[in-house]
Short mmCIF file of N, CA and C in Angstrom, two decimals:
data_model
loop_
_atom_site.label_atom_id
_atom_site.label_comp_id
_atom_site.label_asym_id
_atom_site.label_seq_id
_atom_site.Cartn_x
_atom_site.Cartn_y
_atom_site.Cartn_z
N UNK A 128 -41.30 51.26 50.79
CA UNK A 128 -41.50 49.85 51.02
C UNK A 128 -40.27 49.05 50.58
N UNK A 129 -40.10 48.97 49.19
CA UNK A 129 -38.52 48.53 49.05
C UNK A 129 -37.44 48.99 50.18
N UNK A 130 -37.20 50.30 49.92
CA UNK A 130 -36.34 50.43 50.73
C UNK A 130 -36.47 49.43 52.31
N UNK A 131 -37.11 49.72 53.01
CA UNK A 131 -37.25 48.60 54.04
C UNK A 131 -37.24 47.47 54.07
N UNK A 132 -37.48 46.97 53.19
CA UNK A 132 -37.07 45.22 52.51
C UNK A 132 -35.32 45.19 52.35
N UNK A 133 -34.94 46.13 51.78
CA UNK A 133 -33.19 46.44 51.00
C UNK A 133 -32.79 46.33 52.16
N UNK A 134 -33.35 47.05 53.06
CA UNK A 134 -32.55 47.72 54.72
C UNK A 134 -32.15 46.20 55.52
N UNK A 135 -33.72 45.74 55.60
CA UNK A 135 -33.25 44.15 56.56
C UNK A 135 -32.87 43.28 55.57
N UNK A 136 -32.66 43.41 54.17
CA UNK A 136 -31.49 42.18 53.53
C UNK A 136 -30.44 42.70 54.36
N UNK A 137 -29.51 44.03 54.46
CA UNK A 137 -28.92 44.56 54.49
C UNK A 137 -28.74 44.35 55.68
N UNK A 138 -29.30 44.73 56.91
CA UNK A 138 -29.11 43.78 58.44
C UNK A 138 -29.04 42.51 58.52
N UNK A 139 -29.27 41.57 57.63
CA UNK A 139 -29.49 40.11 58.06
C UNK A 139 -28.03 40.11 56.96
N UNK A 140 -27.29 40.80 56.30
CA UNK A 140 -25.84 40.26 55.53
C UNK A 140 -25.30 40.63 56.94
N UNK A 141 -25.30 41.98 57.71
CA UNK A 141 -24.59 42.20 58.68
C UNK A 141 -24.32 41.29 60.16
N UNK A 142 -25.25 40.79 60.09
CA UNK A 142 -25.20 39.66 60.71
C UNK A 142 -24.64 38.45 60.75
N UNK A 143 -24.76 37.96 59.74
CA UNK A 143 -24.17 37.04 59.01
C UNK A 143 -22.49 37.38 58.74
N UNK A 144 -22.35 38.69 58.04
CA UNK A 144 -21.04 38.76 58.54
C UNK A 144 -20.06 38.79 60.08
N UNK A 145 -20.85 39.39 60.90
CA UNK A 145 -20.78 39.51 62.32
C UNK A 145 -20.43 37.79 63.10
N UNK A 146 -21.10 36.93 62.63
CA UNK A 146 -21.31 36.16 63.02
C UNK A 146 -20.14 35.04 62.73
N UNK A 147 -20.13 35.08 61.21
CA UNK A 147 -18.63 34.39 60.52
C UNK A 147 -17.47 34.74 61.20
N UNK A 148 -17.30 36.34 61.37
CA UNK A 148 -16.10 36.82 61.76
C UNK A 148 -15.95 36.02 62.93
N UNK A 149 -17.01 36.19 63.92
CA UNK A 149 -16.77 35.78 65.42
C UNK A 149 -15.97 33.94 65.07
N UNK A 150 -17.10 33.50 64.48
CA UNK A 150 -16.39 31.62 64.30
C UNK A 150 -15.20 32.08 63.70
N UNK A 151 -15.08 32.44 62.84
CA UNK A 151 -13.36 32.46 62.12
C UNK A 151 -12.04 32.73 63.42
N UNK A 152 -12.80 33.96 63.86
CA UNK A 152 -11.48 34.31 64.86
C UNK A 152 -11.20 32.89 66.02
N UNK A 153 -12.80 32.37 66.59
CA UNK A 153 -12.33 31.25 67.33
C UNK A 153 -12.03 29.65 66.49
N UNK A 154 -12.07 29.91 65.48
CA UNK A 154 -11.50 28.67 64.92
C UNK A 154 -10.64 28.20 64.61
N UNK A 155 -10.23 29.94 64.21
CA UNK A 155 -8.20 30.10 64.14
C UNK A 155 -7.64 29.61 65.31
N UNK A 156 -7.77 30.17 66.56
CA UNK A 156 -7.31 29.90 67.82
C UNK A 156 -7.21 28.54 68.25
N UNK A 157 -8.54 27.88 67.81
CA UNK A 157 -8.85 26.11 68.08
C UNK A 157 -7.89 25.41 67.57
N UNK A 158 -7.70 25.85 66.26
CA UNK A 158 -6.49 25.53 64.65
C UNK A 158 -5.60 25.43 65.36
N UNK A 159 -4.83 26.58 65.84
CA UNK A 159 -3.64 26.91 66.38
C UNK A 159 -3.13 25.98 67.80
N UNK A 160 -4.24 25.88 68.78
CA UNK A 160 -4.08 24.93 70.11
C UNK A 160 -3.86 23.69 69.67
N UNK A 161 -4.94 23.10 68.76
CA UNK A 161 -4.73 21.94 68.34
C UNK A 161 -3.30 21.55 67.78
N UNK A 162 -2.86 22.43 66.45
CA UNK A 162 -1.56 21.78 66.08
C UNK A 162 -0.41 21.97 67.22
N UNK A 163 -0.31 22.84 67.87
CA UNK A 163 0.63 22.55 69.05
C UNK A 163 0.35 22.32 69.59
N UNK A 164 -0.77 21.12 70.44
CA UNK A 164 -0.79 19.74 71.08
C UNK A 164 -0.33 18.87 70.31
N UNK A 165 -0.90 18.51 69.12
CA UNK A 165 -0.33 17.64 68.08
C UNK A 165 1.35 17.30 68.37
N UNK A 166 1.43 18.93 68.11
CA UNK A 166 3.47 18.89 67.76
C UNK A 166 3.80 18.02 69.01
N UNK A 167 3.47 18.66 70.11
CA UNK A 167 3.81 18.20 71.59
C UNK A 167 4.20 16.82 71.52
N UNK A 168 3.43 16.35 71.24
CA UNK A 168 2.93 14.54 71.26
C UNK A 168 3.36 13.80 70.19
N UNK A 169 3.55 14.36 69.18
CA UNK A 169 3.66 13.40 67.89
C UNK A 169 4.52 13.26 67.72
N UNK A 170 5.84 13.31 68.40
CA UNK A 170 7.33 11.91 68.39
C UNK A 170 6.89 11.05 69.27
N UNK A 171 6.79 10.92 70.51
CA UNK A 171 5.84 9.80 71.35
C UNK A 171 4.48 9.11 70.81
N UNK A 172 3.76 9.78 70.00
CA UNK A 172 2.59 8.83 69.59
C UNK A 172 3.39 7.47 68.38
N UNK A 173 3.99 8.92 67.47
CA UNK A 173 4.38 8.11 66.07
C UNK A 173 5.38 6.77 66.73
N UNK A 174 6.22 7.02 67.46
CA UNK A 174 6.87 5.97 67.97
C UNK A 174 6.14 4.85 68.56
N UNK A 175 4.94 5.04 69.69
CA UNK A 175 4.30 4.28 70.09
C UNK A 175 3.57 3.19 68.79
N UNK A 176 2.88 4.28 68.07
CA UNK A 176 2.39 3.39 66.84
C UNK A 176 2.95 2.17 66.43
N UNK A 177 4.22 2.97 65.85
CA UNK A 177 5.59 1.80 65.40
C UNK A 177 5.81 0.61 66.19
N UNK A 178 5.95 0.73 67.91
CA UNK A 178 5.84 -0.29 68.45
C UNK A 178 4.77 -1.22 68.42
N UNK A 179 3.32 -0.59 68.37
CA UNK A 179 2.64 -1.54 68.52
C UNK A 179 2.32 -2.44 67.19
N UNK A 180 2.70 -1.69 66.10
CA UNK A 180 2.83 -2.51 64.80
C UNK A 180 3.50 -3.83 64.79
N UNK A 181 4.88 -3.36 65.42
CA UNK A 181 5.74 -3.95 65.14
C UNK A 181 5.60 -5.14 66.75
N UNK A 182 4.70 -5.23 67.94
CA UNK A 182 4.33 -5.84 68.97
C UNK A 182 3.60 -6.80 68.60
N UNK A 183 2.37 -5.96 67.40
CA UNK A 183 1.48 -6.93 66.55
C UNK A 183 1.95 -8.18 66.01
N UNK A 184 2.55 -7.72 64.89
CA UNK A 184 2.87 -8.44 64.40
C UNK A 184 3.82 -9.75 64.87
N UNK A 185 4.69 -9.35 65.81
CA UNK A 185 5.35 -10.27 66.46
C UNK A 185 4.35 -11.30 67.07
N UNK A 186 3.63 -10.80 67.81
CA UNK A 186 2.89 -11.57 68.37
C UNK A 186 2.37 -12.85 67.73
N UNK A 187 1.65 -12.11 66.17
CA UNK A 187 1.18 -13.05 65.18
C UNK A 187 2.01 -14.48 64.55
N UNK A 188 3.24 -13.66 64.66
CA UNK A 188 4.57 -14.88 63.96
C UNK A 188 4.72 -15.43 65.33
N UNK A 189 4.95 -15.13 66.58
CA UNK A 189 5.13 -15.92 67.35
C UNK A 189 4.02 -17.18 67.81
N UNK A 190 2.60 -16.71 67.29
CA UNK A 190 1.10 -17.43 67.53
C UNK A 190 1.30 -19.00 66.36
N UNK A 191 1.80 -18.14 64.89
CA UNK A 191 1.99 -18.66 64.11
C UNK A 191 2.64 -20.03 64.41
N UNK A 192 4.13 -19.76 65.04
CA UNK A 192 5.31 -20.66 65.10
C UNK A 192 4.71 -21.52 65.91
N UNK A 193 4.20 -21.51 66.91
CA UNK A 193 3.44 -22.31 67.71
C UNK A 193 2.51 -22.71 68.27
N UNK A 194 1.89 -22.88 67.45
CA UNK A 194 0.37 -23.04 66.69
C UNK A 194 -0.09 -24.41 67.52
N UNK A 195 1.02 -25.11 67.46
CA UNK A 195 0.58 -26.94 68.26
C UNK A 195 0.72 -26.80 69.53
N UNK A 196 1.79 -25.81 70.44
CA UNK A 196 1.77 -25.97 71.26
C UNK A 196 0.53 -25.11 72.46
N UNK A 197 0.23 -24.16 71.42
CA UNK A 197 -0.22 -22.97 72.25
C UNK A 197 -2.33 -23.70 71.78
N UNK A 198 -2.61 -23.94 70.80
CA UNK A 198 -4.26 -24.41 70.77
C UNK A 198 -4.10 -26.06 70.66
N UNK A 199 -3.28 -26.81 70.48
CA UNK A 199 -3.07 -28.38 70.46
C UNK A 199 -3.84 -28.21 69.06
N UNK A 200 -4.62 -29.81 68.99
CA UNK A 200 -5.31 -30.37 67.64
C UNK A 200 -6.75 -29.29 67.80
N UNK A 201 -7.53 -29.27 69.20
CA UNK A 201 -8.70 -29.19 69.05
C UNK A 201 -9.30 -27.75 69.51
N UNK A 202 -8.03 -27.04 69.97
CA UNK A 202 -8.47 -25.55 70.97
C UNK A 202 -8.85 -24.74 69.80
N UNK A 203 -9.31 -23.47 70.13
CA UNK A 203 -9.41 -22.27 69.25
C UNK A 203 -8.48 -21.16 70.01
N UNK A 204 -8.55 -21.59 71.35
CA UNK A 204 -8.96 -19.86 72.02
C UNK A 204 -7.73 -20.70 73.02
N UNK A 205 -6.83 -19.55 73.42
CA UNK A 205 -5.70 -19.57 74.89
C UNK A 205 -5.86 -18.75 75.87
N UNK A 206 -6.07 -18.65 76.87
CA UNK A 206 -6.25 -18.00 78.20
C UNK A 206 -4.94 -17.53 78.75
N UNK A 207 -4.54 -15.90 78.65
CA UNK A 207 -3.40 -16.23 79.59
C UNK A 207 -3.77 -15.04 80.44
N UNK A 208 -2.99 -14.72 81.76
CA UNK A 208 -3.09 -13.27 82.27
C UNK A 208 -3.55 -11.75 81.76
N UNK A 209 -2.63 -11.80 80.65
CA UNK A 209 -3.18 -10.64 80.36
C UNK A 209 -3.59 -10.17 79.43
N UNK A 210 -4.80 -11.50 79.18
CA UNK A 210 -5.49 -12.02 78.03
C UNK A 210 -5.91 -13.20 77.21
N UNK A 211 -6.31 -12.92 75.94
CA UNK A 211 -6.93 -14.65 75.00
C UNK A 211 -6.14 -14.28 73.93
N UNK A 212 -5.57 -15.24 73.33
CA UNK A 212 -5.22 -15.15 71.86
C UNK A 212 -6.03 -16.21 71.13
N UNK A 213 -6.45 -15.81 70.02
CA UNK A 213 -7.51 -17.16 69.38
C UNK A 213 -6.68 -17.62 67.89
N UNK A 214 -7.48 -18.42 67.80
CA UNK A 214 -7.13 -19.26 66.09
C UNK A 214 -7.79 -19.88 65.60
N UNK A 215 -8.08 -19.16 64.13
CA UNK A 215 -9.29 -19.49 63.08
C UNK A 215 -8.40 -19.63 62.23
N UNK A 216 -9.24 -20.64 61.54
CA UNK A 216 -8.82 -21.14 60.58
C UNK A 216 -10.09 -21.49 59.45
N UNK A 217 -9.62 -20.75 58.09
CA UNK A 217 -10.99 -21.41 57.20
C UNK A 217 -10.33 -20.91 55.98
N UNK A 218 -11.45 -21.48 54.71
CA UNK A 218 -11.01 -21.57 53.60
C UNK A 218 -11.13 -20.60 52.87
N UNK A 219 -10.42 -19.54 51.79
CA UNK A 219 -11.08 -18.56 51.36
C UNK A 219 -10.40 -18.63 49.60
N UNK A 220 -11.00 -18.32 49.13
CA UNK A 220 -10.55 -18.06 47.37
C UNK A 220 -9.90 -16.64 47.04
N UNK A 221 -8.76 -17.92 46.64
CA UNK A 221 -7.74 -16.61 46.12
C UNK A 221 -7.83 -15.56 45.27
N UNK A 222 -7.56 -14.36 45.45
CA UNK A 222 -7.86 -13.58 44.17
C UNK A 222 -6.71 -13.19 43.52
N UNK A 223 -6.88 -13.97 42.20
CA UNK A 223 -5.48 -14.63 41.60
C UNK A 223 -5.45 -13.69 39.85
N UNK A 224 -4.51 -13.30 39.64
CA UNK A 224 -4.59 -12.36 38.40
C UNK A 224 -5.56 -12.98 37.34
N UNK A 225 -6.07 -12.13 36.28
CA UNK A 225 -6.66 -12.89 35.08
C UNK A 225 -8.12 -13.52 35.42
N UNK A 226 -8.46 -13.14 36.59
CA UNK A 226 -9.94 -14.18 37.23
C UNK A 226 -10.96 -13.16 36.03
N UNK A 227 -10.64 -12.15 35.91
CA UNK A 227 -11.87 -11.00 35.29
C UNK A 227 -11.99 -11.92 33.56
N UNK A 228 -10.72 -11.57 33.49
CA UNK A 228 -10.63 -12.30 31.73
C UNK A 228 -11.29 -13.62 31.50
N UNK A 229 -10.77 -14.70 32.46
CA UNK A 229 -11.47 -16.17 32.09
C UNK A 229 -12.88 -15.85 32.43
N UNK A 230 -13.47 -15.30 33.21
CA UNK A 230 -14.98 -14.81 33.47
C UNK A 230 -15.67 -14.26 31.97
N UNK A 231 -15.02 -13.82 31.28
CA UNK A 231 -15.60 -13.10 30.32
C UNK A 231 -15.60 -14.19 29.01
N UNK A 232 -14.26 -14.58 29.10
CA UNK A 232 -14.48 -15.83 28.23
C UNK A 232 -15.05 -16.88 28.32
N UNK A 233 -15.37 -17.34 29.79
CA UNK A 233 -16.30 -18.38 30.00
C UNK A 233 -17.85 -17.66 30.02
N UNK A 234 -17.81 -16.93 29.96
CA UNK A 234 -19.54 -16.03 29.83
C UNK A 234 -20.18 -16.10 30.96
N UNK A 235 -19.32 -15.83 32.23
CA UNK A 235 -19.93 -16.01 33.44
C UNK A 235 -20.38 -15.01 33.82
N UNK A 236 -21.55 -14.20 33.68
CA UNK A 236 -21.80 -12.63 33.74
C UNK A 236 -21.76 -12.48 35.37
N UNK A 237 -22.75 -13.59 36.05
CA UNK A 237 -22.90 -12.94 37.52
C UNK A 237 -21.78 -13.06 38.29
N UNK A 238 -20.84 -13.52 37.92
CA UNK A 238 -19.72 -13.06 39.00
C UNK A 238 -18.37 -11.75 38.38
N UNK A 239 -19.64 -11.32 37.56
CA UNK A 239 -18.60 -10.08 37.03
C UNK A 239 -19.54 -8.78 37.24
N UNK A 240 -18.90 -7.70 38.23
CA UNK A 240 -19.49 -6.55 38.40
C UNK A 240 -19.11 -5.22 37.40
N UNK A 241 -20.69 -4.92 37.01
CA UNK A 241 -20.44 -3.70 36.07
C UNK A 241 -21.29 -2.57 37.04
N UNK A 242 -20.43 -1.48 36.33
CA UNK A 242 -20.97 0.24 36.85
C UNK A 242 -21.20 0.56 35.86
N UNK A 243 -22.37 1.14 35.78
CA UNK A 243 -22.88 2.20 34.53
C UNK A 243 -23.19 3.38 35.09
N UNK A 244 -23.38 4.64 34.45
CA UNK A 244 -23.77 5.99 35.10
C UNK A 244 -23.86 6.94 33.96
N UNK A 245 -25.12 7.89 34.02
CA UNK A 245 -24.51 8.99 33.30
C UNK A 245 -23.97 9.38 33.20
N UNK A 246 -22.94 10.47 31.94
CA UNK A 246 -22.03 10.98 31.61
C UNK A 246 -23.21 12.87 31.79
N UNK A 247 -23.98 13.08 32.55
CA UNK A 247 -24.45 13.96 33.20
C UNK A 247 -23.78 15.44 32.39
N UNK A 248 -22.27 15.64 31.81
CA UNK A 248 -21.80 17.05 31.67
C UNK A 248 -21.68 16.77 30.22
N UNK A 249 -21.97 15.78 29.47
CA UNK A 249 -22.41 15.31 27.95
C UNK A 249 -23.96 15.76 27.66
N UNK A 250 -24.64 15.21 28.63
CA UNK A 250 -26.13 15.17 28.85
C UNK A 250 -26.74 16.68 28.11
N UNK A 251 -25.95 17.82 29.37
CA UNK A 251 -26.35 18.67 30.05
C UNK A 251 -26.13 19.52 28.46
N UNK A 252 -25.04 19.25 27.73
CA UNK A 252 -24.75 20.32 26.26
C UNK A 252 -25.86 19.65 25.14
N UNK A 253 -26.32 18.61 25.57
CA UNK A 253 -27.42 18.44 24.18
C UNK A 253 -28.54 19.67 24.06
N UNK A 254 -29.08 19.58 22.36
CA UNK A 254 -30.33 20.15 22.49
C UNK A 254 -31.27 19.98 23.46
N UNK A 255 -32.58 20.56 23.60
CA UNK A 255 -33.87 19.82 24.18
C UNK A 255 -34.97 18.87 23.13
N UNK A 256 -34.44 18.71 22.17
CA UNK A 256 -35.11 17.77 21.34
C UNK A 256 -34.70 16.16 21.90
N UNK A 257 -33.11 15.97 21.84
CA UNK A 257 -32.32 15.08 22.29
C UNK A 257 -32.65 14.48 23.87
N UNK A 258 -32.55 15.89 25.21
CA UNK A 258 -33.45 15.37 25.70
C UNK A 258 -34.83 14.63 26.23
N UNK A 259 -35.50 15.31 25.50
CA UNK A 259 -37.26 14.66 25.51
C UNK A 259 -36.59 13.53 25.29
N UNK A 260 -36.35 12.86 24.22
CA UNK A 260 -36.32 11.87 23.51
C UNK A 260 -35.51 10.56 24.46
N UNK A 261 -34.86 11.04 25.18
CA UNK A 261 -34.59 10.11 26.59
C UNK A 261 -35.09 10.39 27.96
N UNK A 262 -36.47 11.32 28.11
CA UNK A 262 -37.05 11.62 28.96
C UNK A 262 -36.93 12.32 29.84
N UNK A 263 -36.64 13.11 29.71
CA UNK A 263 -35.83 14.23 30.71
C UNK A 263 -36.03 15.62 29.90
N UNK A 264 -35.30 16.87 30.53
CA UNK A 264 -36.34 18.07 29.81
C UNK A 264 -35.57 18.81 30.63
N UNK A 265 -34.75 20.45 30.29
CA UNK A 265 -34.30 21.34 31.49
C UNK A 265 -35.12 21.61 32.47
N UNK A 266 -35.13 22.30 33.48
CA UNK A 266 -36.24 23.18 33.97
C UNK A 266 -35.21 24.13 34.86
N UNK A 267 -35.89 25.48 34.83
CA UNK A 267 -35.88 26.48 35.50
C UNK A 267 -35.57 26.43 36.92
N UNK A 268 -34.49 26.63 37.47
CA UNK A 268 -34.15 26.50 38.86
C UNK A 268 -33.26 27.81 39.80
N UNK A 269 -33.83 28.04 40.63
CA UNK A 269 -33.47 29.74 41.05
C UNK A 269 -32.72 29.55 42.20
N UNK A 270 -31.57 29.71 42.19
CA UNK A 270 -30.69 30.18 43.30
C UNK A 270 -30.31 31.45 43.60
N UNK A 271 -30.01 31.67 45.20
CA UNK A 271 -30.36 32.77 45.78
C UNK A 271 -28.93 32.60 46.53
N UNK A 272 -28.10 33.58 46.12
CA UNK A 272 -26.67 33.81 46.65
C UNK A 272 -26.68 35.08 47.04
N UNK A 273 -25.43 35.10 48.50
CA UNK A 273 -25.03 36.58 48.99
C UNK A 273 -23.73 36.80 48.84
N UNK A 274 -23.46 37.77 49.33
CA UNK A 274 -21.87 38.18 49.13
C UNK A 274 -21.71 39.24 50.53
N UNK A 275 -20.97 39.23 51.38
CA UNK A 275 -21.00 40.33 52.53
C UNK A 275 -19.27 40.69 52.24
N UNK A 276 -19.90 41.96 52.00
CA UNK A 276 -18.47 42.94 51.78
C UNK A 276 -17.43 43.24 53.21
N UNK A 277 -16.29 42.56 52.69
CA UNK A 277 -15.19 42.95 53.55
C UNK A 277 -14.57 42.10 53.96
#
């Protein structure tokens, strides 16, 4: 009876190894296609990038510079061919060094965020007296690991 239990652990590792091998070998291959498409392309992408950074941004300083002529007093939004450029405008608070410190000295708690958390690998070396006593307690937990040879 054991023995026949031992046998199909023993078919179901073989399997499992069978099975890994197969993904590994096609994953290598996937690995391999992929980075030489990558290579192929990636002086033309990285360059493209750069341009459009650098298209962006122009655009923005150029929106910037002419701000009166392109929305007047009352527009938001410009219509052109081959496309809208818009403009918002609103108020936002700076986040200016030292805001944490005057918060603390003015005793403003709710606009100051705290993290607390267990220290969990402190926890874990106490007695079980120590535990109870903050409610918690080990317990018994069974893991079930394989190993397939080769």
């Amino acid at each position: 009876m054991i023995m026949d239990v031992l046998q199909n652990v023993d078919k179901k590792l073989a399997e499992i190894a069978k099975l890994k091998e197969e993904y590994n070998k096609i994953n290598q291959a996937a690995q391999k296609e992929l980075e030489q498409v990558k290579s192929k392309y990636q002086d033309s992408l990285g360059s493209l990038e750069e341009q459009i950074k650098a298209a962006d941004e122009s655009i923005r300083q150029y929106l910037k510079k002419h701000k009166v002529e392109i929305f007047g007093d009352f527009s938001d939004m410009a219509e052109v061919e081959h496309g809208s450029v818009f403009y918002r405008s609103k108020l936002v608070v700076h986040r200016a060094r030292g805001v944490l410190k005057k918060l603390e000295e003015m005793d403003l708690k709710e606009a100051i965020k705290i993290t607390k958390s267990v220290k969990w690998d402190i926890v874990e070396k106490w007695p079980d007296e120590k535990l109870e006593m903050i409610g918690t307690k080990r317990k018994k937990r069974e893991d079930f690991e394989y190993e397939i040879n080769g």
